[in-house]
mmCIF file of C-alpha atoms in Angstrom:
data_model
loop_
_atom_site.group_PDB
_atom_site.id
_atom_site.type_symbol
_atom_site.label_atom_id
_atom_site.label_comp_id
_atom_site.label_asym_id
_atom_site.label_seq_id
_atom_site.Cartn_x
_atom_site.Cartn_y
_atom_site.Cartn_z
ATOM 1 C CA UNK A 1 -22.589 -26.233 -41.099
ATOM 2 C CA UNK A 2 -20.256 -23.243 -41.946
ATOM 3 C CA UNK A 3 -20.508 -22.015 -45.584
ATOM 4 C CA UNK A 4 -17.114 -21.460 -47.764
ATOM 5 C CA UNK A 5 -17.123 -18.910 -50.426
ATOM 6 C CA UNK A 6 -14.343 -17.529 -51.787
ATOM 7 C CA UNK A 7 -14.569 -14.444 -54.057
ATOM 8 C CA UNK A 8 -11.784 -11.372 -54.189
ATOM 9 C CA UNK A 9 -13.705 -7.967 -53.424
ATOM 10 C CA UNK A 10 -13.216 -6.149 -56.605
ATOM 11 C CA UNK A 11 -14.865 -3.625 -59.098
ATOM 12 C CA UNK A 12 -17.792 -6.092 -59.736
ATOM 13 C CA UNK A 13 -18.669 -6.721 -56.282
ATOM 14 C CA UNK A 14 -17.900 -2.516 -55.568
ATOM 15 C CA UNK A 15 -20.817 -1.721 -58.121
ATOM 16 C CA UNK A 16 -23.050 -4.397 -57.373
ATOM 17 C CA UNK A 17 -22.641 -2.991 -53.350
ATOM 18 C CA UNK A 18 -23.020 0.857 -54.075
ATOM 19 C CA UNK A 19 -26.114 -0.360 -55.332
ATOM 20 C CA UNK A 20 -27.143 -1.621 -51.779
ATOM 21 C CA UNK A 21 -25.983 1.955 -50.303
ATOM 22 C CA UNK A 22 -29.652 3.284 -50.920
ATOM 23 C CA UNK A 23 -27.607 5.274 -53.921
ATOM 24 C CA UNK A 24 -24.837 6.068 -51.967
ATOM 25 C CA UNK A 25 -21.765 5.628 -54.638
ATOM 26 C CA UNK A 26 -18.949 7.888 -52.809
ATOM 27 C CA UNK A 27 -16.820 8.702 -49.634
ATOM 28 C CA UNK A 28 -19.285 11.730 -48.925
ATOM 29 C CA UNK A 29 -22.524 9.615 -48.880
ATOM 30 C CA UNK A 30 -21.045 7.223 -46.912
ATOM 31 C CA UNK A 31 -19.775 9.631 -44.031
ATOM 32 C CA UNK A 32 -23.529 10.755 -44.259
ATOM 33 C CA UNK A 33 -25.052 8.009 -43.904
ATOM 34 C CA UNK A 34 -28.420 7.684 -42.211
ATOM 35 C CA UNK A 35 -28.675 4.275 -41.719
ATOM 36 C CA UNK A 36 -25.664 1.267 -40.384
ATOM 37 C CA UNK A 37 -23.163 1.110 -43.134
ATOM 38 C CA UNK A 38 -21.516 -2.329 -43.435
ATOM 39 C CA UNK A 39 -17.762 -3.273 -44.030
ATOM 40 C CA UNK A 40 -18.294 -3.954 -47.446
ATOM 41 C CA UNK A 41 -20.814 -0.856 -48.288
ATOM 42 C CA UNK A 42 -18.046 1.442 -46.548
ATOM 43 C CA UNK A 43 -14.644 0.051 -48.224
ATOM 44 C CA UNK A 44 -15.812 -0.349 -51.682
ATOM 45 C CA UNK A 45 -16.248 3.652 -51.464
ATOM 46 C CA UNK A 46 -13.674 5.781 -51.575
ATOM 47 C CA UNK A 47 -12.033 6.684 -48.576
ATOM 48 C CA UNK A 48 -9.839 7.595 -45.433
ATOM 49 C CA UNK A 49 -9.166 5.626 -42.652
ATOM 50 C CA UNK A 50 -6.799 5.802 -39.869
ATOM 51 C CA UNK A 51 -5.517 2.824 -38.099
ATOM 52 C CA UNK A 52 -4.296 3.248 -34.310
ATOM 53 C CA UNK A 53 -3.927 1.180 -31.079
ATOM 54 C CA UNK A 54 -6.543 2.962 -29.476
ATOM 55 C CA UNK A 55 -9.684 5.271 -30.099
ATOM 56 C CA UNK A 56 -8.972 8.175 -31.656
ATOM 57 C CA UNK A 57 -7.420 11.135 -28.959
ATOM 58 C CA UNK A 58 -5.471 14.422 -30.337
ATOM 59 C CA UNK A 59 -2.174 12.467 -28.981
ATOM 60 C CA UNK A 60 -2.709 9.243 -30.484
ATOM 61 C CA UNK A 61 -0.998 8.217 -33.214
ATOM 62 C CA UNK A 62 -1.727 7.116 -36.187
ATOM 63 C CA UNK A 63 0.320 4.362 -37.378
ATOM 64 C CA UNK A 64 -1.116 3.581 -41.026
ATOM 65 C CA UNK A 65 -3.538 5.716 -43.838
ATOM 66 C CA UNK A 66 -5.581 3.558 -45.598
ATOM 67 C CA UNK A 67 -6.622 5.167 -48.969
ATOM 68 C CA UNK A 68 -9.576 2.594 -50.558
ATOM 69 C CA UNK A 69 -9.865 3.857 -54.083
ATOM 70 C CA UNK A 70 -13.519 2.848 -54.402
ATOM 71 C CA UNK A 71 -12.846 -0.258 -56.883
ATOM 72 C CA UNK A 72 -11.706 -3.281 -54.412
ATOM 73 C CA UNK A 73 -8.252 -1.618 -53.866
ATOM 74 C CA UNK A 74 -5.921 -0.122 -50.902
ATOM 75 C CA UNK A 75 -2.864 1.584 -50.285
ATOM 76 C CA UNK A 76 -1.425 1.905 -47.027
ATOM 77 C CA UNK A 77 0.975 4.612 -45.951
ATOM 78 C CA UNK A 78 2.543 4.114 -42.482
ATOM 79 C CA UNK A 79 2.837 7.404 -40.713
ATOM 80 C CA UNK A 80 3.918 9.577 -37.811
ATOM 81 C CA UNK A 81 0.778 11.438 -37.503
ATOM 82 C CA UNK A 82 -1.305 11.442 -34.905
ATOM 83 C CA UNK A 83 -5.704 12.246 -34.809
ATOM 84 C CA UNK A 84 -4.628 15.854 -33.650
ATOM 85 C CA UNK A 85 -2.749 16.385 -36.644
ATOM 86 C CA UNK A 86 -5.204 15.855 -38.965
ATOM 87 C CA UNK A 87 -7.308 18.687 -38.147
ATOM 88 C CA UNK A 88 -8.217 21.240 -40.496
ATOM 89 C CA UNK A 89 -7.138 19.400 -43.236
ATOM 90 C CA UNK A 90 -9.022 17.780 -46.071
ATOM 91 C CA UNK A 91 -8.096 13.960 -47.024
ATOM 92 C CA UNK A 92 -6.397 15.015 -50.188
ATOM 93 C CA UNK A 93 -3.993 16.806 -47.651
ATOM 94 C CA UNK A 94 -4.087 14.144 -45.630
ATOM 95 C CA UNK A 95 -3.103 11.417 -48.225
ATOM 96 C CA UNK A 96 -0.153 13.834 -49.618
ATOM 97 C CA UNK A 97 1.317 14.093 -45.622
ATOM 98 C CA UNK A 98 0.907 10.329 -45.294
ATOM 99 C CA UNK A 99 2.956 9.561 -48.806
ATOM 100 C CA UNK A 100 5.621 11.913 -47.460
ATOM 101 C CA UNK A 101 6.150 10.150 -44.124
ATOM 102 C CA UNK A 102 5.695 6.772 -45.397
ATOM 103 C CA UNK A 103 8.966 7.403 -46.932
ATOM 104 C CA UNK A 104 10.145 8.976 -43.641
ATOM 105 C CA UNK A 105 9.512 6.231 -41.679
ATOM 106 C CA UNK A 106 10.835 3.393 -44.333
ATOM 107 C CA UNK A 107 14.284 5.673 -44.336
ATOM 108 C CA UNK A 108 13.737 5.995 -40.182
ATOM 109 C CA UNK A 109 13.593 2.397 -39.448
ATOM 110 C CA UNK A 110 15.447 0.571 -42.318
ATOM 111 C CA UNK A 111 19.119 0.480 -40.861
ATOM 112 C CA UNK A 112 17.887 -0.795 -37.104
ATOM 113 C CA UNK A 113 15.239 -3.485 -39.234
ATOM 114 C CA UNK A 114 18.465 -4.836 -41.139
ATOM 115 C CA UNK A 115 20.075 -4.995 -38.178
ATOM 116 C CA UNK A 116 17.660 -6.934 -36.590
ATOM 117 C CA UNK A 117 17.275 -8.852 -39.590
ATOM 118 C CA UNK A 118 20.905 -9.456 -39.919
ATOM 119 C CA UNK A 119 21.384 -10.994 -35.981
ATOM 120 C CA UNK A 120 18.019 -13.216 -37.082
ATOM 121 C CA UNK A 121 20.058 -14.563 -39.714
ATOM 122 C CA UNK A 122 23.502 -15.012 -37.467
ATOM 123 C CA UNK A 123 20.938 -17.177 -34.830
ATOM 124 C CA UNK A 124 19.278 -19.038 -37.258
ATOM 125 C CA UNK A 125 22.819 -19.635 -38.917
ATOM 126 C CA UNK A 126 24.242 -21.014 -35.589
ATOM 127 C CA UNK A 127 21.191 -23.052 -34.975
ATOM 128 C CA UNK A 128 21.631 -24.761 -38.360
ATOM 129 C CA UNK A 129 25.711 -25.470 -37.774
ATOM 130 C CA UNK A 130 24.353 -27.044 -34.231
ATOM 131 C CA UNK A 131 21.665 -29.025 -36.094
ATOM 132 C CA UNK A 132 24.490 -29.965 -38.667
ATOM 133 C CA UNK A 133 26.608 -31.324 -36.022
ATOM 134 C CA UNK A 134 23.864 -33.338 -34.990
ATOM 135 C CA UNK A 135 22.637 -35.154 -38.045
ATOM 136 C CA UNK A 136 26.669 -35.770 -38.720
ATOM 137 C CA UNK A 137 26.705 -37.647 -35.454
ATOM 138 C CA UNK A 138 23.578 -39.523 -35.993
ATOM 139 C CA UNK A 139 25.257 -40.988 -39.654
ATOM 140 C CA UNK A 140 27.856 -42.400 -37.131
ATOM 141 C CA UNK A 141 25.394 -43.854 -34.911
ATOM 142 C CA UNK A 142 23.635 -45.227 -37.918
ATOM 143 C CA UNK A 143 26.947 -47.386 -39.230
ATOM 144 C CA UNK A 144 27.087 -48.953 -35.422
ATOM 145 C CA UNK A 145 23.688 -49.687 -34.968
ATOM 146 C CA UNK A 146 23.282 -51.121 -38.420
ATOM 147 C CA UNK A 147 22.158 -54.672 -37.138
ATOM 148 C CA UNK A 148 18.870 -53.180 -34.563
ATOM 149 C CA UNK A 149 16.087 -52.314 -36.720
ATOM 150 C CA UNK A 150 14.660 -50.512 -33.584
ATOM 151 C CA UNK A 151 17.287 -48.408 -32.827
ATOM 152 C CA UNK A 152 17.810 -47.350 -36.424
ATOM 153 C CA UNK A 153 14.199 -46.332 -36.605
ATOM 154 C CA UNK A 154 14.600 -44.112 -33.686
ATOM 155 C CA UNK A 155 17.886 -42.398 -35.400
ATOM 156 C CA UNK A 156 16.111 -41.978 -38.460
ATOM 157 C CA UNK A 157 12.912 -39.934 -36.730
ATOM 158 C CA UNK A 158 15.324 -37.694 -34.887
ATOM 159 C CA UNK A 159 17.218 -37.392 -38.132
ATOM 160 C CA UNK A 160 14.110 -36.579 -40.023
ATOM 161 C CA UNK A 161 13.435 -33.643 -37.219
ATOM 162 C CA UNK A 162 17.057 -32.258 -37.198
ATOM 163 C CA UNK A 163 16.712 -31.964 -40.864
ATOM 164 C CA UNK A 164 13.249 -30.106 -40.559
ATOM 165 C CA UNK A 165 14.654 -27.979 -38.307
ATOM 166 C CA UNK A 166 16.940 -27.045 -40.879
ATOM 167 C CA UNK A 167 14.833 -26.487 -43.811
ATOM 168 C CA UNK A 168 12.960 -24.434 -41.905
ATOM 169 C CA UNK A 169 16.153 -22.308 -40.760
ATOM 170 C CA UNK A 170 17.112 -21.844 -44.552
ATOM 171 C CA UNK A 171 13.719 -20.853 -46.043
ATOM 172 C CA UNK A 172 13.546 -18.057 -43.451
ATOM 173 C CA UNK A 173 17.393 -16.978 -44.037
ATOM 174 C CA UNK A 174 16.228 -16.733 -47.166
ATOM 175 C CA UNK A 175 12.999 -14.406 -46.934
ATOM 176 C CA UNK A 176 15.560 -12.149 -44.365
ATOM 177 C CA UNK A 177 18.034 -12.147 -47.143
ATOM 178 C CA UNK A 178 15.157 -11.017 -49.660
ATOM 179 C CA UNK A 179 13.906 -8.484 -47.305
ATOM 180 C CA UNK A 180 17.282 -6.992 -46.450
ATOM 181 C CA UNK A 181 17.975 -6.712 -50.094
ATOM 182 C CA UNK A 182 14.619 -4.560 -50.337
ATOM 183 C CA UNK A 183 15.790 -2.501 -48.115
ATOM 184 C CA UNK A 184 19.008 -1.871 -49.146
ATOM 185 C CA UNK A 185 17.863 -1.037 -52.628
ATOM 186 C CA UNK A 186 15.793 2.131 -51.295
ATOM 187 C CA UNK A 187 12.023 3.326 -51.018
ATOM 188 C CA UNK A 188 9.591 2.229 -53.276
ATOM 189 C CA UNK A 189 5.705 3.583 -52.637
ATOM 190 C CA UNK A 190 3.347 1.653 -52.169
ATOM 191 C CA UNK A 191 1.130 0.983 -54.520
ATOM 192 C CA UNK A 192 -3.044 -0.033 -54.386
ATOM 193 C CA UNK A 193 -3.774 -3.623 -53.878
ATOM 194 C CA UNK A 194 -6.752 -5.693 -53.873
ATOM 195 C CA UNK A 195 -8.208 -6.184 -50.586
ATOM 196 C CA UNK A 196 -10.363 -9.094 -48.790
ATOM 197 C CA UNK A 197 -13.165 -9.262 -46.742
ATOM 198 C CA UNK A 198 -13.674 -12.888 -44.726
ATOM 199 C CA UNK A 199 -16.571 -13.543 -42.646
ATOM 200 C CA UNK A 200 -16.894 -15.626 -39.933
ATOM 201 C CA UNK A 201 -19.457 -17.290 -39.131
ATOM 202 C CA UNK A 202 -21.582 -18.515 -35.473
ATOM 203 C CA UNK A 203 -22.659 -21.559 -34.859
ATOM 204 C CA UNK A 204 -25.957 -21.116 -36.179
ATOM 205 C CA UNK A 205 -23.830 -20.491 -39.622
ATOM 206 C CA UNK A 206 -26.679 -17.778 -40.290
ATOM 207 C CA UNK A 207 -25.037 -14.412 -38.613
ATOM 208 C CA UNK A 208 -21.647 -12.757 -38.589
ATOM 209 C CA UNK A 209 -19.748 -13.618 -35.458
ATOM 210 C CA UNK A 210 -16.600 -11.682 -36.757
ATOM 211 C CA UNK A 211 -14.775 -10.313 -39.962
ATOM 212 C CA UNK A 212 -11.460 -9.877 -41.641
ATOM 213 C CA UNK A 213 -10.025 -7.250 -43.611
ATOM 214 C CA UNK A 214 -7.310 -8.590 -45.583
ATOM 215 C CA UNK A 215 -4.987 -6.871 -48.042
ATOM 216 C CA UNK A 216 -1.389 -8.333 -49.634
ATOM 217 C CA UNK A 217 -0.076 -10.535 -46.058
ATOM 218 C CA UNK A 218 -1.682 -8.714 -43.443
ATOM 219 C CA UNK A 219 -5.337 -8.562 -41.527
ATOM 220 C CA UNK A 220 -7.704 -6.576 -39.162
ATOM 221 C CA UNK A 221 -10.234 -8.122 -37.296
ATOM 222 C CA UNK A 222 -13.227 -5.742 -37.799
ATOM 223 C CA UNK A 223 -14.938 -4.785 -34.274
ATOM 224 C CA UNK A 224 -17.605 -2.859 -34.248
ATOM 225 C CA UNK A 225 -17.948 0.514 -32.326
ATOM 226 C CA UNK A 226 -20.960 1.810 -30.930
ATOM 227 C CA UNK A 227 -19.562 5.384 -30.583
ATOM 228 C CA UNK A 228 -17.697 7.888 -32.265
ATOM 229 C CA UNK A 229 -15.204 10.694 -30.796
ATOM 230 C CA UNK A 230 -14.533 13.926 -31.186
ATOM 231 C CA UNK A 231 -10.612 15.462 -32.023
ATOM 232 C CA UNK A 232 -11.166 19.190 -32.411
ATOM 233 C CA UNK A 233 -13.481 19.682 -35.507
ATOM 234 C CA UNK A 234 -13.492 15.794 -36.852
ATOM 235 C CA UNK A 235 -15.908 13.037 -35.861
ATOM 236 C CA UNK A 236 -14.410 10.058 -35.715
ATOM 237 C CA UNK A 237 -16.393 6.125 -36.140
ATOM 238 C CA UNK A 238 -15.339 2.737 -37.271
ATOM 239 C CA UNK A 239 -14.316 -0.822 -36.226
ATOM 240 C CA UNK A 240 -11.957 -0.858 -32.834
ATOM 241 C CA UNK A 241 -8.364 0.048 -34.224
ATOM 242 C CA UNK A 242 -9.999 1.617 -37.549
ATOM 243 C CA UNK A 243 -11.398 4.664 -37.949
ATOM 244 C CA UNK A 244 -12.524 6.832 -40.545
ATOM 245 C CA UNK A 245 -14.227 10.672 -40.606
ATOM 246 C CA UNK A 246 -17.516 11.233 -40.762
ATOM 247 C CA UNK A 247 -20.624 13.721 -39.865
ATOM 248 C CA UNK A 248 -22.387 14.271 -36.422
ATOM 249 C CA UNK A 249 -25.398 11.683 -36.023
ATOM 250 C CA UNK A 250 -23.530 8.702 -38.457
ATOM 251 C CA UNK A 251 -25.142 5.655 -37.747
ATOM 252 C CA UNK A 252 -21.731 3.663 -37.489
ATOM 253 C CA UNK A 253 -20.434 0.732 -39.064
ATOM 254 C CA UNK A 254 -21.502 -2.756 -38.407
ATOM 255 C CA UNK A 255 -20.017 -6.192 -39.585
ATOM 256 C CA UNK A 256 -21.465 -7.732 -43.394
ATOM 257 C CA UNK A 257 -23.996 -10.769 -43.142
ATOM 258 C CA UNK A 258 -23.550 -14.204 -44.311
ATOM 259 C CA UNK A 259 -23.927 -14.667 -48.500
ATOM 260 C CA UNK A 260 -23.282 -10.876 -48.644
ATOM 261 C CA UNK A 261 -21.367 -10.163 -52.371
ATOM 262 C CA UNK A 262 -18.368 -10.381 -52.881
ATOM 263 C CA UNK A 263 -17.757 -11.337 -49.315
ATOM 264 C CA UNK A 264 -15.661 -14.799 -48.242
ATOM 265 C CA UNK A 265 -17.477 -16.685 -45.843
ATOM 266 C CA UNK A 266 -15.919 -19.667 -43.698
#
């Protein structure tokens, strides 16, 4: 049977995890690390990491920074960058290039994003003036099939899905119509927020068969790597799609074990 626990990684859990670190309380120790480090051990420290569609190359590019301030929050910049880029520059450098094209990119990709947004709505709109026509002729059919139970029945479950249809249609005009006014009103920078960490477990319900990184609406299944790569002077490790900085002859990162605090299990 699969254990559920459901705690929010935060500064409790961060201080009760450092402890586990063998000592190891900062982003230096646990680049250094001579032993595994797991999820939890490395993301309650303070840190880097770079998140890509493949390993790390001096072409590839980096499409998000993830700063982890060492207390159970993130902030994610989305950047241009790529793993070549970032040589020969520390992470404060790092961070301040990533705030700068976070902007960039918002500014880059907000007119084409309402405009996708904005033919969304004009589909959805025409779906629900189609749907509208439908329930319309269904009140008709309902006045001449007043006298057969059976048929009305049938009328009213098709209504019943028409209408749905609709609802659906107008909560998610709605959430376009929010985002669209987001963007229109200009860049704001993100700010840190509280992040997750959600194990899965085997059928055994004893180890980890996979984990989640969650933070605000979006996740990151956490593979583990068994090697690193090398982009000019930087040594890269991590989970597959997540990578972070570290020293020559790091032990890597593997996945948190069941009843591990301040980790959700499921």
């Amino acid at each position: 049977m699969k254990r559920k626990m459901t705690v929010v990684v935060g500064a409790l859990a961060a201080a009760a995890l450092a402890v586990s670190l063998a000592g190891c309380s900062g982003g230096e120790d646990v680049k250094k690390a001579e032993e595994p480090v797991s999820a939890s051990q490395a993301f309650n420290a303070k840190g880097v990491w770079f998140r890509s569609s493949d390993t790390p190359e001096k072409d590839e590019k980096v499409s998000e920074v993830f700063v982890f301030d060492g207390a159970g929050n993130v902030t994610v910049y989305k950047t241009d960058l790529t793993y070549g880029d970032l040589n020969g520059k520390s992470e404060d450098e790092i961070v301040d290039i990533a705030k700068q094209q976070d902007e960039e990119v918002f500014n880059a990709t907000r007119d084409s994003r309402i405009d996708k947004l904005n033919a969304e709505i004009g589909n959805r709109t025409r779906d629900n003036a189609n749907s509208q026509e439908g329930l319309d002729m269904l009140e008709e059919q309902k006045e001449r099939y007043a006298d057969d139970p059976e048929a009305l029945a049938a009328i009213q479950a098709e209504g019943e899905e028409l209408q749905a249809e609709v609802n659906e249609n107008d909560e998610a005009i709605q959430r376009m119509k929010d985002e669209i006014a987001e963007l229109e009103a200009g860049y704001t920078a993100p700010g840190a927020q509280p992040f997750t960490l959600r194990v899965e477990t085997d059928g055994t319900g004893n180890n980890a068969e996979s984990e989640d990184l969650g933070y605000g609406t979006e996740s990151i299944e956490l593979t583990t790597q068994s090697m690193g790569w090398t982009v000019y002077d930087f040594y890269f490790l991590g989970y597959n799609g997540l990578y972070t900085i570290v020293e020559q002859g790091h032990h890597g990162f593997i996945l948190d074990t069941p009843g591990t605090e301040g980790v959700e299990v499921d």
